[in-house]
C-alpha cells in the first residue's frame, strides 16, 4: 500500500447509550458484539497496521493471541489482531507479561512519539482504551472516532470519552447493525 501523507489515528469503541465502555463493576458483557457487528469491526480493523493500547485494554484483548475453537467471524478477528503491531502503554505491566507477538511496551504515553509514528506508519493506527484515548484526544492526535452504541444504559462506570474534552466533528458515516448504531466522525483539527 502506498501512503500519501500522515497515517490517521482512529479511536474505536463500543459503549452504552449513556457513554460507558464498562459499568461500575468493570463488567462489559452487555456490549458483546453479535456476528454482524463483529464482521463489520473486522472490516474496519483489517487495513490498520498498529494498535495502541492502555494496559486494561491490552489485558482484555490479548486473549486473541491464543484463542482457539472460535466461530468463524471471531477466528477472522483473531487473525487480524495477531497480524498487527501493538504498542502497550503501562508503567506497571511487567516486561515478562507482554507475551503477544508484534508487541512492544512503552512506560509512558508520549504525544511527540505518537505523532512521529503517524508520520512514518505505512497504514492507519487504532487507539484502544478510554484512558489512553483521552490522552491522545487531548493532545490533538486522534483523527477519527468510530463509536458503536449498544442498546444499554448502565448508569456509570468507565466513560468512553472524558468529561473535559471539546471537539468539532464531521459525521462521515452512520448505520444500524441489528440493534447497534455505528457513528463514524472526523475530528476537525
CSV table of C-alpha atoms in Angstrom, one decimal:
chain,number,residue,atom,x,y,z
A,1,UNK,CA,0.0,0.0,0.0
A,2,UNK,CA,1.4,3.4,-0.9
A,3,UNK,CA,0.6,6.1,1.6
A,4,UNK,CA,0.4,9.8,0.8
A,5,UNK,CA,0.6,11.9,3.9
A,6,UNK,CA,0.3,11.1,7.5
A,7,UNK,CA,-1.4,8.0,8.8
A,8,UNK,CA,-4.7,8.6,10.7
A,9,UNK,CA,-5.1,7.7,14.4
A,10,UNK,CA,-8.6,6.2,14.9
A,11,UNK,CA,-10.4,5.7,18.3
A,12,UNK,CA,-12.9,2.9,18.0
A,13,UNK,CA,-15.1,2.0,21.0
A,14,UNK,CA,-18.2,0.0,21.8
A,15,UNK,CA,-20.3,1.6,24.6
A,16,UNK,CA,-23.6,2.1,26.2
A,17,UNK,CA,-26.0,4.9,25.2
A,18,UNK,CA,-25.0,6.8,28.3
A,19,UNK,CA,-21.3,6.8,27.3
A,20,UNK,CA,-19.7,3.9,29.2
A,21,UNK,CA,-17.4,1.1,28.0
A,22,UNK,CA,-17.8,-0.8,31.2
A,23,UNK,CA,-20.2,-0.5,34.1
A,24,UNK,CA,-19.3,0.4,37.7
A,25,UNK,CA,-18.2,-3.2,38.4
A,26,UNK,CA,-16.0,-3.4,35.3
A,27,UNK,CA,-18.5,-5.6,33.5
A,28,UNK,CA,-18.9,-5.1,29.7
A,29,UNK,CA,-20.7,-8.3,28.7
A,30,UNK,CA,-23.7,-6.1,27.7
A,31,UNK,CA,-21.5,-4.7,24.9
A,32,UNK,CA,-20.5,-8.1,23.4
A,33,UNK,CA,-20.9,-7.7,19.6
A,34,UNK,CA,-23.1,-10.1,17.6
A,35,UNK,CA,-21.7,-11.8,14.5
A,36,UNK,CA,-22.8,-9.0,12.2
A,37,UNK,CA,-21.2,-6.3,14.3
A,38,UNK,CA,-18.1,-8.4,14.7
A,39,UNK,CA,-17.9,-8.9,11.0
A,40,UNK,CA,-18.2,-5.1,10.4
A,41,UNK,CA,-15.5,-4.4,13.0
A,42,UNK,CA,-13.2,-6.9,11.2
A,43,UNK,CA,-13.6,-4.9,8.0
A,44,UNK,CA,-12.7,-1.7,9.8
A,45,UNK,CA,-9.7,-3.3,11.6
A,46,UNK,CA,-8.3,-5.2,8.6
A,47,UNK,CA,-6.4,-2.2,7.0
A,48,UNK,CA,-4.9,-0.9,10.2
A,49,UNK,CA,-1.2,-1.5,10.9
A,50,UNK,CA,-0.7,-0.7,14.6
A,51,UNK,CA,-2.9,-0.8,17.7
A,52,UNK,CA,-2.1,1.5,20.7
A,53,UNK,CA,-3.5,0.1,23.9
A,54,UNK,CA,-3.6,1.0,27.6
A,55,UNK,CA,-2.9,-1.8,30.0
A,56,UNK,CA,-6.6,-2.6,30.7
A,57,UNK,CA,-7.5,-2.9,27.0
A,58,UNK,CA,-4.4,-5.0,26.3
A,59,UNK,CA,-5.2,-7.3,29.2
A,60,UNK,CA,-8.7,-7.9,27.7
A,61,UNK,CA,-7.6,-8.2,24.0
A,62,UNK,CA,-4.5,-10.4,24.4
A,63,UNK,CA,-7.0,-13.3,24.6
A,64,UNK,CA,-7.0,-13.1,20.8
A,65,UNK,CA,-3.3,-14.2,20.6
A,66,UNK,CA,-4.0,-17.8,21.5
A,67,UNK,CA,-7.8,-18.1,21.1
A,68,UNK,CA,-8.9,-21.4,19.6
A,69,UNK,CA,-12.2,-23.1,18.6
A,70,UNK,CA,-13.9,-19.8,17.9
A,71,UNK,CA,-16.8,-19.1,15.5
A,72,UNK,CA,-15.5,-18.1,12.0
A,73,UNK,CA,-16.1,-14.3,12.5
A,74,UNK,CA,-14.1,-14.4,15.7
A,75,UNK,CA,-11.3,-16.5,14.2
A,76,UNK,CA,-11.1,-13.9,11.5
A,77,UNK,CA,-10.7,-11.2,14.1
A,78,UNK,CA,-8.0,-13.2,15.9
A,79,UNK,CA,-6.0,-13.4,12.7
A,80,UNK,CA,-6.4,-9.7,12.0
A,81,UNK,CA,-5.3,-8.8,15.6
A,82,UNK,CA,-2.4,-11.2,15.5
A,83,UNK,CA,-1.2,-9.7,12.2
A,84,UNK,CA,-1.0,-6.1,13.5
A,85,UNK,CA,1.7,-4.4,15.5
A,86,UNK,CA,0.8,-3.5,19.1
A,87,UNK,CA,2.1,-0.8,21.5
A,88,UNK,CA,1.1,-1.2,25.1
A,89,UNK,CA,1.4,1.9,27.4
A,90,UNK,CA,1.8,0.9,31.0
A,91,UNK,CA,4.0,2.0,33.9
A,92,UNK,CA,3.1,-1.1,35.9
A,93,UNK,CA,2.9,-4.0,33.5
A,94,UNK,CA,6.0,-6.3,34.0
A,95,UNK,CA,8.0,-6.8,30.8
A,96,UNK,CA,7.6,-10.6,31.1
A,97,UNK,CA,3.8,-10.2,30.9
A,98,UNK,CA,4.0,-8.8,27.4
A,99,UNK,CA,3.7,-12.2,25.7
A,100,UNK,CA,1.9,-11.4,22.5
A,101,UNK,CA,3.8,-11.3,19.2
A,102,UNK,CA,4.5,-8.0,17.5
A,103,UNK,CA,4.0,-6.1,20.8
A,104,UNK,CA,6.2,-3.6,22.5
A,105,UNK,CA,5.8,-1.9,25.9
A,106,UNK,CA,6.1,1.8,26.4
A,107,UNK,CA,6.3,3.1,30.0
A,108,UNK,CA,4.5,6.4,29.3
A,109,UNK,CA,2.4,8.0,26.6
A,110,UNK,CA,4.5,10.4,24.6
A,111,UNK,CA,2.4,12.5,22.2
A,112,UNK,CA,5.5,13.5,20.2
A,113,UNK,CA,6.4,9.8,19.7
A,114,UNK,CA,2.9,9.0,18.6
A,115,UNK,CA,3.0,12.0,16.2
A,116,UNK,CA,6.2,10.6,14.7
A,117,UNK,CA,4.6,7.1,14.4
A,118,UNK,CA,1.7,8.7,12.5
A,119,UNK,CA,4.2,10.4,10.2
A,120,UNK,CA,6.1,7.2,9.4
A,121,UNK,CA,3.4,4.5,9.5
A,122,UNK,CA,2.6,2.6,6.4
A,123,UNK,CA,-1.1,2.1,7.5
A,124,UNK,CA,-3.5,3.9,9.8
A,125,UNK,CA,-3.4,3.3,13.5
A,126,UNK,CA,-6.0,2.5,16.1
A,127,UNK,CA,-6.1,3.5,19.7
A,128,UNK,CA,-8.0,1.4,22.3
A,129,UNK,CA,-8.9,2.0,25.8
A,130,UNK,CA,-10.7,5.2,27.0
A,131,UNK,CA,-8.0,6.4,29.3
A,132,UNK,CA,-5.2,6.2,26.7
A,133,UNK,CA,-7.6,7.6,24.0
A,134,UNK,CA,-8.4,10.5,26.3
A,135,UNK,CA,-4.7,11.4,26.4
A,136,UNK,CA,-4.5,11.2,22.6
A,137,UNK,CA,-7.7,13.2,22.1
A,138,UNK,CA,-6.5,16.0,24.5
A,139,UNK,CA,-3.1,16.0,22.6
A,140,UNK,CA,-4.9,16.5,19.3
A,141,UNK,CA,-3.7,13.2,17.9
A,142,UNK,CA,-6.9,11.5,17.1
A,143,UNK,CA,-8.2,12.0,13.6
A,144,UNK,CA,-11.4,9.9,13.6
A,145,UNK,CA,-13.9,8.4,16.1
A,146,UNK,CA,-15.7,5.2,15.4
A,147,UNK,CA,-18.4,4.8,18.0
A,148,UNK,CA,-20.6,1.7,18.4
A,149,UNK,CA,-23.6,2.3,20.6
A,150,UNK,CA,-25.4,-0.7,22.1
A,151,UNK,CA,-28.9,-0.6,23.5
A,152,UNK,CA,-28.0,-0.4,27.1
A,153,UNK,CA,-27.9,2.2,29.8
A,154,UNK,CA,-25.5,1.3,32.6
A,155,UNK,CA,-25.7,4.4,34.8
A,156,UNK,CA,-22.0,4.8,35.5
A,157,UNK,CA,-18.6,3.2,35.2
A,158,UNK,CA,-15.7,3.7,32.8
A,159,UNK,CA,-16.5,6.5,30.4
A,160,UNK,CA,-15.8,6.2,26.6
A,161,UNK,CA,-14.9,9.9,26.4
A,162,UNK,CA,-13.5,12.2,29.0
A,163,UNK,CA,-15.6,15.0,30.6
A,164,UNK,CA,-13.2,17.8,29.9
A,165,UNK,CA,-13.0,17.4,26.1
A,166,UNK,CA,-14.4,19.6,23.4
A,167,UNK,CA,-14.1,18.6,19.7
A,168,UNK,CA,-15.6,19.8,16.4
A,169,UNK,CA,-16.6,16.7,14.5
A,170,UNK,CA,-17.9,15.9,11.0
A,171,UNK,CA,-20.1,12.9,10.5
A,172,UNK,CA,-18.6,10.6,7.9
A,173,UNK,CA,-20.9,7.5,8.2
A,174,UNK,CA,-23.7,6.2,10.3
A,175,UNK,CA,-25.5,2.9,10.1
A,176,UNK,CA,-27.6,0.5,12.1
A,177,UNK,CA,-26.3,-3.1,12.5
A,178,UNK,CA,-29.1,-5.0,14.1
A,179,UNK,CA,-29.5,-3.2,17.5
A,180,UNK,CA,-26.1,-1.5,17.4
A,181,UNK,CA,-25.7,2.0,16.0
A,182,UNK,CA,-22.3,2.9,14.3
A,183,UNK,CA,-21.2,6.5,14.1
A,184,UNK,CA,-18.0,7.5,12.3
A,185,UNK,CA,-16.7,11.0,12.7
A,186,UNK,CA,-13.7,13.0,11.5
A,187,UNK,CA,-12.1,15.3,14.1
A,188,UNK,CA,-11.8,18.8,12.6
A,189,UNK,CA,-8.3,19.9,13.8
